[in-house]
Short mmCIF file of C-alpha atoms in Angstrom, two decimals:
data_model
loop_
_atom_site.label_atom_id
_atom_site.label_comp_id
_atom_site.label_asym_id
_atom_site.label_seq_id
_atom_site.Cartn_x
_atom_site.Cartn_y
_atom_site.Cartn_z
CA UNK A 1 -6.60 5.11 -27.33
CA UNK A 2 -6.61 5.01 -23.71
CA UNK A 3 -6.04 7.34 -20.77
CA UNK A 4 -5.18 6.54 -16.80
CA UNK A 5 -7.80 7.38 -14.25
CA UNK A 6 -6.04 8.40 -10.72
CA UNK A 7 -8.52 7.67 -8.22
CA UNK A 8 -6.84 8.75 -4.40
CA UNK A 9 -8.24 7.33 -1.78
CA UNK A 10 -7.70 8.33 1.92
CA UNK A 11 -8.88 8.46 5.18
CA UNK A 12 -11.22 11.37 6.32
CA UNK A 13 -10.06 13.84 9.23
CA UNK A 14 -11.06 12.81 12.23
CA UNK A 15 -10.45 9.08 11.17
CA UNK A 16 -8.39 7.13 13.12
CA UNK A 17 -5.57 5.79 11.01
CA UNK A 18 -3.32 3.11 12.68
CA UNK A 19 -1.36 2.05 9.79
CA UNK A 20 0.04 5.49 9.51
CA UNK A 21 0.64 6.14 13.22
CA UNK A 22 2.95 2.89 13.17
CA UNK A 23 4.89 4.23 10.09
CA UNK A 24 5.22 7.33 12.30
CA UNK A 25 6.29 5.76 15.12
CA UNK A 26 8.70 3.26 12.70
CA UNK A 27 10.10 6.50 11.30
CA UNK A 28 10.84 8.14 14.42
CA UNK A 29 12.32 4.75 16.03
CA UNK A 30 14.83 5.06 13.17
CA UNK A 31 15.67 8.70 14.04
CA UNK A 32 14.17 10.13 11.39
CA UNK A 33 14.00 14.34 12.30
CA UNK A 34 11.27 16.72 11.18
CA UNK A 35 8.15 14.16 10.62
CA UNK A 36 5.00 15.30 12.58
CA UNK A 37 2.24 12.69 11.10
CA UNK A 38 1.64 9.78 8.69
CA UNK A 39 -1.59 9.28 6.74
CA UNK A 40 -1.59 6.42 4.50
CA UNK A 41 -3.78 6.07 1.91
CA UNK A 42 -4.45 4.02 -1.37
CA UNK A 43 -3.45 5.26 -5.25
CA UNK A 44 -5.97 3.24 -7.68
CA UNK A 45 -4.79 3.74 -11.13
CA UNK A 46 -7.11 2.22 -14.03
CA UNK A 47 -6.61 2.19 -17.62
CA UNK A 48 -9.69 2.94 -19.00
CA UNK A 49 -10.91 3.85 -22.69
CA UNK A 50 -11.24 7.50 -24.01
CA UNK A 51 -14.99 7.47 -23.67
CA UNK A 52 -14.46 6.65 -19.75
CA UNK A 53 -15.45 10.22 -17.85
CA UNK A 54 -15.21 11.35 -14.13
CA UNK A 55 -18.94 10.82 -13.74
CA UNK A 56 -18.11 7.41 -14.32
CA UNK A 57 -15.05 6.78 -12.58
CA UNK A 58 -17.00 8.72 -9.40
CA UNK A 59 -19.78 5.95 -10.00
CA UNK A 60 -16.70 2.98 -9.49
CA UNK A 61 -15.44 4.87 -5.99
CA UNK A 62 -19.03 5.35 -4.51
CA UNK A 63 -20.08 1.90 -5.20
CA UNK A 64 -16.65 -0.41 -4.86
CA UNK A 65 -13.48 1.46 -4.70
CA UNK A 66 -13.92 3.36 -1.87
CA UNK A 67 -15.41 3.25 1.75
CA UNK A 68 -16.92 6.72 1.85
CA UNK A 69 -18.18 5.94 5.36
CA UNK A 70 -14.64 6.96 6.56
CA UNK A 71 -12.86 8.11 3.11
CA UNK A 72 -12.90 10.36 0.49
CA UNK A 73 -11.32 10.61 -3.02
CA UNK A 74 -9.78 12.41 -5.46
CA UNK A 75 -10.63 11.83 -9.59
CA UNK A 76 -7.44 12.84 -11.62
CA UNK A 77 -6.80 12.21 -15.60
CA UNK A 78 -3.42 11.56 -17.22
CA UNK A 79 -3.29 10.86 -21.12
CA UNK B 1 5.97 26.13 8.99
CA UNK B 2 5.42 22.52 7.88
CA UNK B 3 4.89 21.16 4.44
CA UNK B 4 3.22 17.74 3.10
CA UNK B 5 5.55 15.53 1.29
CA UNK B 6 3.40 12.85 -0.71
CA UNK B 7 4.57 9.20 -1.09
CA UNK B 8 3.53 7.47 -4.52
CA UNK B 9 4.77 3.37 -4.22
CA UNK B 10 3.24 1.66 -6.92
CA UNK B 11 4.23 -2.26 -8.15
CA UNK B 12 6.80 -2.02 -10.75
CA UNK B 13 5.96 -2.98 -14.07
CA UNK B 14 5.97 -6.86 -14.43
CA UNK B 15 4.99 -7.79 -10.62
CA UNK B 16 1.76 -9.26 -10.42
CA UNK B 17 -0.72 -7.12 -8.83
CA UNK B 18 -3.71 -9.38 -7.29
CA UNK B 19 -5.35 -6.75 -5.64
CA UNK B 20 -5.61 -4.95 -8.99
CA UNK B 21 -6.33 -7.96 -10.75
CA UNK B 22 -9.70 -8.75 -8.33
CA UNK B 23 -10.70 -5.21 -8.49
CA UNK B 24 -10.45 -5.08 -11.98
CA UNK B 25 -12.80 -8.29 -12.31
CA UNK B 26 -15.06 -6.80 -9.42
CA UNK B 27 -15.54 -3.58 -11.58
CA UNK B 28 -16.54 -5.84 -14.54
CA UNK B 29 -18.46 -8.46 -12.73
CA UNK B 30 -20.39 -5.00 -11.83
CA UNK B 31 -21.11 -3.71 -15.78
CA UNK B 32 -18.71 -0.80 -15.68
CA UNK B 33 -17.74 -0.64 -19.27
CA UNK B 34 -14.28 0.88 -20.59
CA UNK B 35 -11.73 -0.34 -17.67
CA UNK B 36 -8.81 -2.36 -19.58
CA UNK B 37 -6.42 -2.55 -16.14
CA UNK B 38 -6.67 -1.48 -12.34
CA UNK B 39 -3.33 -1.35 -10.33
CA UNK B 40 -3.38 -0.91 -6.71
CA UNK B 41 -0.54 1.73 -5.37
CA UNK B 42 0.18 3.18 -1.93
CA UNK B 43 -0.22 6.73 -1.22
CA UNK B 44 1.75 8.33 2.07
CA UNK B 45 1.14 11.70 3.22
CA UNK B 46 4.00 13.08 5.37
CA UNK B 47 3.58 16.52 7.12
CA UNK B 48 6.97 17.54 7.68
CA UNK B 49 8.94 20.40 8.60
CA UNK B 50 9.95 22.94 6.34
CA UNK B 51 13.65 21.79 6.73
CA UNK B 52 13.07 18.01 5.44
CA UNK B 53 14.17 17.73 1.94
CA UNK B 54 14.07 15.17 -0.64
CA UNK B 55 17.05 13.37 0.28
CA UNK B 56 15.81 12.80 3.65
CA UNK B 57 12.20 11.27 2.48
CA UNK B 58 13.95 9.22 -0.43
CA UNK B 59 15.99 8.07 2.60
CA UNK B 60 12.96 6.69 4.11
CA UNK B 61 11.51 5.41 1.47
CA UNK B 62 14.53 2.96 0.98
CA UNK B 63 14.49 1.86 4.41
CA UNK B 64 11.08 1.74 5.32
CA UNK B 65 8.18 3.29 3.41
CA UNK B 66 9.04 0.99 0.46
CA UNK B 67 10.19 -2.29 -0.71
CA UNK B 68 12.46 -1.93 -3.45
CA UNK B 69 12.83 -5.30 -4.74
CA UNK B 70 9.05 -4.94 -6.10
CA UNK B 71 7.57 -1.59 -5.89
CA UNK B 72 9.33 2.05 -7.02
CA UNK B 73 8.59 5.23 -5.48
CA UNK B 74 7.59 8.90 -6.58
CA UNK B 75 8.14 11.61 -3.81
CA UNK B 76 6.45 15.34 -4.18
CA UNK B 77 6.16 18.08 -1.66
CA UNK B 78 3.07 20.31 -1.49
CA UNK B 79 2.66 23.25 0.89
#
Protein backbone atom coordinates (compact mmCIF):
# COMPACT_ATOMS: atom_id res chain seq x y z
CA UNK A 1 0.00 0.00 0.00
CA UNK A 2 0.94 3.48 -0.31
CA UNK A 3 -0.10 6.87 1.05
CA UNK A 4 0.62 10.70 -0.37
CA UNK A 5 2.86 12.91 1.67
CA UNK A 6 1.74 16.80 1.23
CA UNK A 7 4.73 18.69 1.92
CA UNK A 8 3.72 22.86 1.56
CA UNK A 9 6.25 24.91 1.05
CA UNK A 10 6.16 28.77 1.30
CA UNK A 11 7.82 31.76 1.86
CA UNK A 12 8.36 33.05 5.52
CA UNK A 13 6.77 36.53 6.65
CA UNK A 14 8.87 39.08 6.19
CA UNK A 15 10.18 37.43 2.88
CA UNK A 16 10.08 39.27 -0.02
CA UNK A 17 8.06 37.41 -2.60
CA UNK A 18 8.14 38.87 -6.20
CA UNK A 19 6.47 36.17 -8.01
CA UNK A 20 3.39 36.80 -6.01
CA UNK A 21 3.44 40.61 -6.08
CA UNK A 22 3.38 40.30 -10.06
CA UNK A 23 0.35 37.89 -9.88
CA UNK A 24 -1.10 40.68 -7.71
CA UNK A 25 -0.40 43.27 -9.79
CA UNK A 26 -1.53 40.83 -13.06
CA UNK A 27 -4.77 40.32 -11.15
CA UNK A 28 -5.52 43.78 -10.46
CA UNK A 29 -4.44 44.92 -14.17
CA UNK A 30 -7.30 42.61 -15.19
CA UNK A 31 -9.77 44.29 -12.79
CA UNK A 32 -10.00 41.76 -10.58
CA UNK A 33 -11.97 43.43 -7.12
CA UNK A 34 -11.37 42.37 -3.53
CA UNK A 35 -7.60 40.84 -3.76
CA UNK A 36 -5.24 42.46 -1.13
CA UNK A 37 -1.96 40.08 -1.55
CA UNK A 38 -0.46 37.08 -3.40
CA UNK A 39 1.93 34.59 -1.80
CA UNK A 40 2.96 31.87 -3.97
CA UNK A 41 4.28 28.94 -2.81
CA UNK A 42 5.15 25.26 -3.87
CA UNK A 43 2.73 21.91 -3.19
CA UNK A 44 5.27 18.76 -3.20
CA UNK A 45 3.22 15.71 -3.24
CA UNK A 46 5.22 12.23 -2.94
CA UNK A 47 3.96 8.84 -3.02
CA UNK A 48 5.67 7.15 -0.52
CA UNK A 49 5.25 3.56 1.17
CA UNK A 50 3.19 2.94 4.42
CA UNK A 51 6.28 2.66 6.55
CA UNK A 52 7.25 6.38 5.31
CA UNK A 53 6.54 8.76 8.65
CA UNK A 54 6.62 12.61 9.18
CA UNK A 55 9.98 12.30 10.89
CA UNK A 56 11.06 11.21 7.68
CA UNK A 57 9.38 13.26 5.28
CA UNK A 58 10.64 16.40 7.77
CA UNK A 59 14.25 14.84 7.18
CA UNK A 60 13.55 15.25 2.95
CA UNK A 61 12.34 19.20 3.52
CA UNK A 62 15.30 20.16 5.89
CA UNK A 63 17.88 18.65 3.74
CA UNK A 64 16.49 19.08 -0.14
CA UNK A 65 12.97 20.11 -0.48
CA UNK A 66 12.96 23.15 1.12
CA UNK A 67 15.08 26.39 1.66
CA UNK A 68 14.40 26.92 5.35
CA UNK A 69 16.68 29.96 5.21
CA UNK A 70 13.58 31.89 3.90
CA UNK A 71 10.70 29.05 4.04
CA UNK A 72 8.85 26.95 6.06
CA UNK A 73 6.60 23.85 5.58
CA UNK A 74 3.80 22.08 6.31
CA UNK A 75 3.79 17.83 6.61
CA UNK A 76 0.20 16.58 5.71
CA UNK A 77 -0.93 12.70 5.09
CA UNK A 78 -3.66 11.54 2.71
CA UNK A 79 -4.31 7.65 2.33
CA UNK B 1 -12.86 41.24 7.33
CA UNK B 2 -10.70 39.37 4.80
CA UNK B 3 -10.35 35.69 4.23
CA UNK B 4 -7.46 33.47 2.52
CA UNK B 5 -8.54 31.66 -0.51
CA UNK B 6 -5.83 28.86 -1.31
CA UNK B 7 -4.84 27.97 -4.92
CA UNK B 8 -3.89 24.15 -5.49
CA UNK B 9 -2.54 23.85 -9.56
CA UNK B 10 -1.02 20.65 -9.87
CA UNK B 11 0.05 18.86 -13.55
CA UNK B 12 -2.76 16.81 -14.67
CA UNK B 13 -2.36 13.27 -14.74
CA UNK B 14 -0.32 12.17 -17.87
CA UNK B 15 1.89 15.53 -18.32
CA UNK B 16 5.33 14.92 -17.64
CA UNK B 17 6.52 16.48 -14.58
CA UNK B 18 10.52 17.05 -14.77
CA UNK B 19 10.78 18.90 -11.80
CA UNK B 20 9.19 15.97 -9.96
CA UNK B 21 10.99 13.57 -11.87
CA UNK B 22 14.70 15.21 -10.71
CA UNK B 23 13.51 15.59 -7.25
CA UNK B 24 12.40 12.27 -7.06
CA UNK B 25 15.96 10.96 -8.28
CA UNK B 26 17.65 13.68 -5.95
CA UNK B 27 15.73 12.15 -2.91
CA UNK B 28 17.07 8.68 -3.97
CA UNK B 29 20.47 9.62 -5.10
CA UNK B 30 20.32 10.85 -1.23
CA UNK B 31 19.24 7.16 0.50
CA UNK B 32 15.74 8.20 1.46
CA UNK B 33 14.01 4.91 1.27
CA UNK B 34 10.09 4.48 0.58
CA UNK B 35 9.43 7.48 -2.09
CA UNK B 36 7.75 5.71 -5.30
CA UNK B 37 6.78 9.38 -7.07
CA UNK B 38 7.31 13.22 -6.30
CA UNK B 39 5.05 15.72 -8.28
CA UNK B 40 5.72 19.31 -8.13
CA UNK B 41 2.33 21.57 -7.73
CA UNK B 42 1.79 25.30 -7.20
CA UNK B 43 0.31 26.61 -4.13
CA UNK B 44 -1.34 30.42 -4.20
CA UNK B 45 -2.43 32.08 -1.19
CA UNK B 46 -4.96 34.88 -1.87
CA UNK B 47 -6.10 37.18 1.04
CA UNK B 48 -9.24 38.46 -0.13
CA UNK B 49 -12.17 40.22 0.98
CA UNK B 50 -14.92 38.68 2.61
CA UNK B 51 -17.15 39.43 -0.50
CA UNK B 52 -14.91 37.35 -3.14
CA UNK B 53 -16.48 34.09 -3.78
CA UNK B 54 -15.61 31.08 -5.63
CA UNK B 55 -16.77 32.09 -8.88
CA UNK B 56 -14.66 35.05 -8.84
CA UNK B 57 -11.21 33.04 -7.91
CA UNK B 58 -12.18 30.11 -10.39
CA UNK B 59 -12.45 33.14 -12.72
CA UNK B 60 -8.90 33.86 -12.18
CA UNK B 61 -7.67 30.82 -12.20
CA UNK B 62 -8.84 30.35 -15.90
CA UNK B 63 -7.38 33.45 -17.01
CA UNK B 64 -4.37 33.77 -15.18
CA UNK B 65 -3.38 31.76 -12.11
CA UNK B 66 -3.51 28.59 -14.28
CA UNK B 67 -2.90 27.01 -17.53
CA UNK B 68 -5.57 24.78 -18.38
CA UNK B 69 -4.32 22.94 -21.24
CA UNK B 70 -1.82 21.10 -18.66
CA UNK B 71 -2.44 21.72 -15.10
CA UNK B 72 -6.13 21.60 -13.08
CA UNK B 73 -6.91 23.60 -10.19
CA UNK B 74 -8.41 23.08 -6.55
CA UNK B 75 -9.68 26.37 -4.86
CA UNK B 76 -10.47 26.46 -0.83
CA UNK B 77 -11.15 29.40 1.40
CA UNK B 78 -9.87 29.50 4.99
CA UNK B 79 -10.59 32.30 7.46
Amino acid sequence: MAKKAIVNIYLKNGVLDPQGKATHHALEAMDFQGVNDVRMGKQIVLDVEDGVDEEQVKQMCETLLANTVIEDYAIKFEQ
